[in-house]
Coordinates of C-alpha atoms in Angstrom, one line a residue:
M19 CA 89.5 -63.2 -4.5
R20 CA 91.8 -65.6 -2.7
R21 CA 90.8 -64.3 0.7
R22 CA 87.1 -64.9 -0.1
G23 CA 88.0 -68.5 -1.1
C24 CA 89.7 -69.2 2.2
S25 CA 86.8 -67.7 4.1
N26 CA 84.4 -69.9 2.3
I27 CA 86.4 -73.0 3.1
F28 CA 86.8 -71.9 6.8
L29 CA 83.1 -71.3 7.2
T30 CA 82.2 -74.6 5.5
V31 CA 84.4 -76.5 8.0
F32 CA 83.0 -74.4 10.9
F33 CA 79.3 -74.9 10.1
S34 CA 79.6 -78.5 9.1
T35 CA 81.5 -79.2 12.4
L36 CA 78.7 -77.5 14.3
A37 CA 76.1 -79.5 12.4
F38 CA 77.7 -82.8 13.0
A39 CA 78.3 -82.0 16.7
C40 CA 74.6 -81.2 17.1
L41 CA 73.4 -84.3 15.2
D42 CA 74.7 -86.9 17.6
P43 CA 77.8 -87.1 20.0
F44 CA 78.8 -90.6 18.7
F45 CA 78.4 -89.5 15.1
F46 CA 80.7 -86.6 15.9
I47 CA 83.3 -88.9 17.3
G48 CA 83.3 -90.7 14.0
Y49 CA 83.6 -87.4 12.2
L50 CA 86.6 -86.4 14.3
I51 CA 88.3 -89.7 13.6
S52 CA 87.7 -89.4 9.9
I53 CA 89.0 -85.8 9.9
A54 CA 92.1 -86.9 11.7
L55 CA 92.8 -89.9 9.4
F56 CA 92.0 -88.3 6.1
G57 CA 93.7 -85.0 7.2
L58 CA 96.8 -87.0 7.9
F59 CA 96.8 -88.8 4.6
Q60 CA 96.0 -85.6 2.7
A61 CA 98.9 -83.8 4.4
L62 CA 101.3 -86.6 3.6
F63 CA 100.1 -86.6 0.0
M64 CA 100.5 -82.9 -0.4
A65 CA 103.9 -82.8 1.2
N66 CA 105.2 -85.7 -0.9
A67 CA 103.7 -84.4 -4.2
G68 CA 105.1 -80.9 -3.6
G69 CA 108.5 -82.3 -2.9
A70 CA 108.3 -84.4 -6.0
W71 CA 107.5 -81.4 -8.2
D72 CA 110.3 -79.5 -6.6
N73 CA 112.8 -82.3 -7.1
A74 CA 111.7 -82.8 -10.7
K75 CA 112.8 -79.2 -11.5
K76 CA 116.1 -79.8 -9.8
V77 CA 116.7 -82.9 -11.7
V78 CA 116.0 -81.2 -15.0
E79 CA 118.3 -78.2 -14.1
V80 CA 121.2 -80.1 -12.5
E81 CA 121.4 -83.6 -13.9
L82 CA 119.8 -83.2 -17.4
K83 CA 121.2 -79.6 -17.9
E84 CA 118.0 -78.6 -19.7
K85 CA 117.6 -75.2 -18.2
G86 CA 115.7 -72.9 -20.6
S87 CA 114.1 -75.8 -22.6
A88 CA 110.4 -76.7 -22.9
L89 CA 111.0 -79.5 -20.3
H90 CA 112.4 -77.0 -17.9
A91 CA 109.4 -74.6 -18.4
A92 CA 107.1 -77.5 -17.6
T93 CA 108.9 -78.3 -14.4
V94 CA 108.9 -74.6 -13.4
V95 CA 105.1 -74.8 -13.7
G96 CA 105.0 -77.9 -11.6
D97 CA 107.3 -76.3 -9.0
T98 CA 104.9 -73.3 -8.9
V99 CA 102.2 -75.7 -7.8
G100 CA 104.5 -77.9 -5.7
D101 CA 105.9 -75.2 -3.5
P102 CA 102.5 -74.2 -1.9
F103 CA 101.7 -77.9 -1.6
K104 CA 104.7 -78.7 0.5
D105 CA 105.2 -75.4 2.2
T106 CA 101.7 -74.3 3.2
S107 CA 98.9 -76.6 2.3
S108 CA 100.1 -79.7 4.0
V109 CA 101.1 -77.8 7.1
A110 CA 97.6 -76.1 7.2
M111 CA 95.9 -79.5 7.8
N112 CA 97.0 -79.5 11.5
P113 CA 95.2 -76.3 12.4
V114 CA 92.1 -77.5 10.6
I115 CA 92.1 -80.7 12.6
K116 CA 92.7 -78.8 15.9
F117 CA 90.1 -76.2 15.1
T118 CA 87.5 -78.8 14.2
T119 CA 88.1 -80.7 17.4
L120 CA 88.0 -77.7 19.7
F121 CA 84.8 -76.1 18.3
G122 CA 83.1 -79.5 17.8
L123 CA 83.7 -80.6 21.4
L124 CA 82.4 -77.3 22.7
A125 CA 79.4 -77.6 20.5
V126 CA 78.7 -81.2 21.6
E127 CA 78.8 -80.0 25.3
L128 CA 76.2 -77.4 24.5
A129 CA 74.1 -79.8 22.3
V130 CA 73.9 -82.4 25.0
Q131 CA 72.0 -80.0 27.2
F132 CA 69.3 -79.2 24.6
S133 CA 66.4 -81.5 23.7
R134 CA 66.7 -83.9 20.8
G135 CA 64.3 -81.8 18.6
V136 CA 66.3 -78.6 19.2
T137 CA 69.6 -80.3 18.3
L138 CA 68.2 -81.8 15.1
V139 CA 66.9 -78.4 14.0
L140 CA 70.2 -76.8 14.8
A141 CA 72.1 -79.5 12.9
A142 CA 69.9 -79.0 9.9
V143 CA 70.3 -75.2 10.0
F144 CA 74.1 -75.4 10.4
F145 CA 74.3 -78.0 7.6
V146 CA 72.3 -75.8 5.2
I147 CA 74.5 -72.8 6.0
S148 CA 77.6 -75.1 5.4
M149 CA 76.2 -76.1 2.0
V150 CA 75.7 -72.4 1.1
F151 CA 79.5 -71.9 1.6
V152 CA 80.2 -75.0 -0.4
Y153 CA 78.2 -73.6 -3.2
R154 CA 80.0 -70.3 -3.0
S155 CA 83.3 -72.0 -2.9
F156 CA 82.8 -74.4 -5.9
Y157 CA 80.3 -72.5 -8.1
G158 CA 80.4 -68.9 -7.0
M159 CA 84.1 -68.5 -7.6
R160 CA 84.4 -70.1 -11.0
I161 CA 86.6 -68.3 -13.5
K162 CA 84.3 -66.9 -16.2
S163 CA 85.4 -67.6 -19.8
G164 CA 86.3 -64.4 -21.7
G165 CA 85.4 -65.7 -25.1
G166 CA 82.0 -66.3 -26.8
D167 CA 81.8 -69.9 -25.3

């Protein structure tokens, strides 16, 4: 299940990058700048939040000496979320930014050589494909409730 989710996100980024690259070169420049800025702030947020969750568990264990309590159990849950945040998710933003830049610049080079009508059709097709993967990621992978809800 997890691999499918990562594939959906990858294909969403891939096809949306191609769509924006085919739409307009100047629009794509703005897209790259926004990916870089928001990716930087997202990575900083994830690294700091993960570190905070990790440090909260250490404070409860070492300073408050509450190991085994309900508070400690809560910080263990927070640490379970925090470790992937600081160790993997924030670090993964750099390849996403590099990947988007590389494929987008190659797509812009190709799109410049086509007529405006062809590039608009390609942009629309790539955007629709991207939205299919957004749908699959957000709605197709929902956890079904086991009860009679």
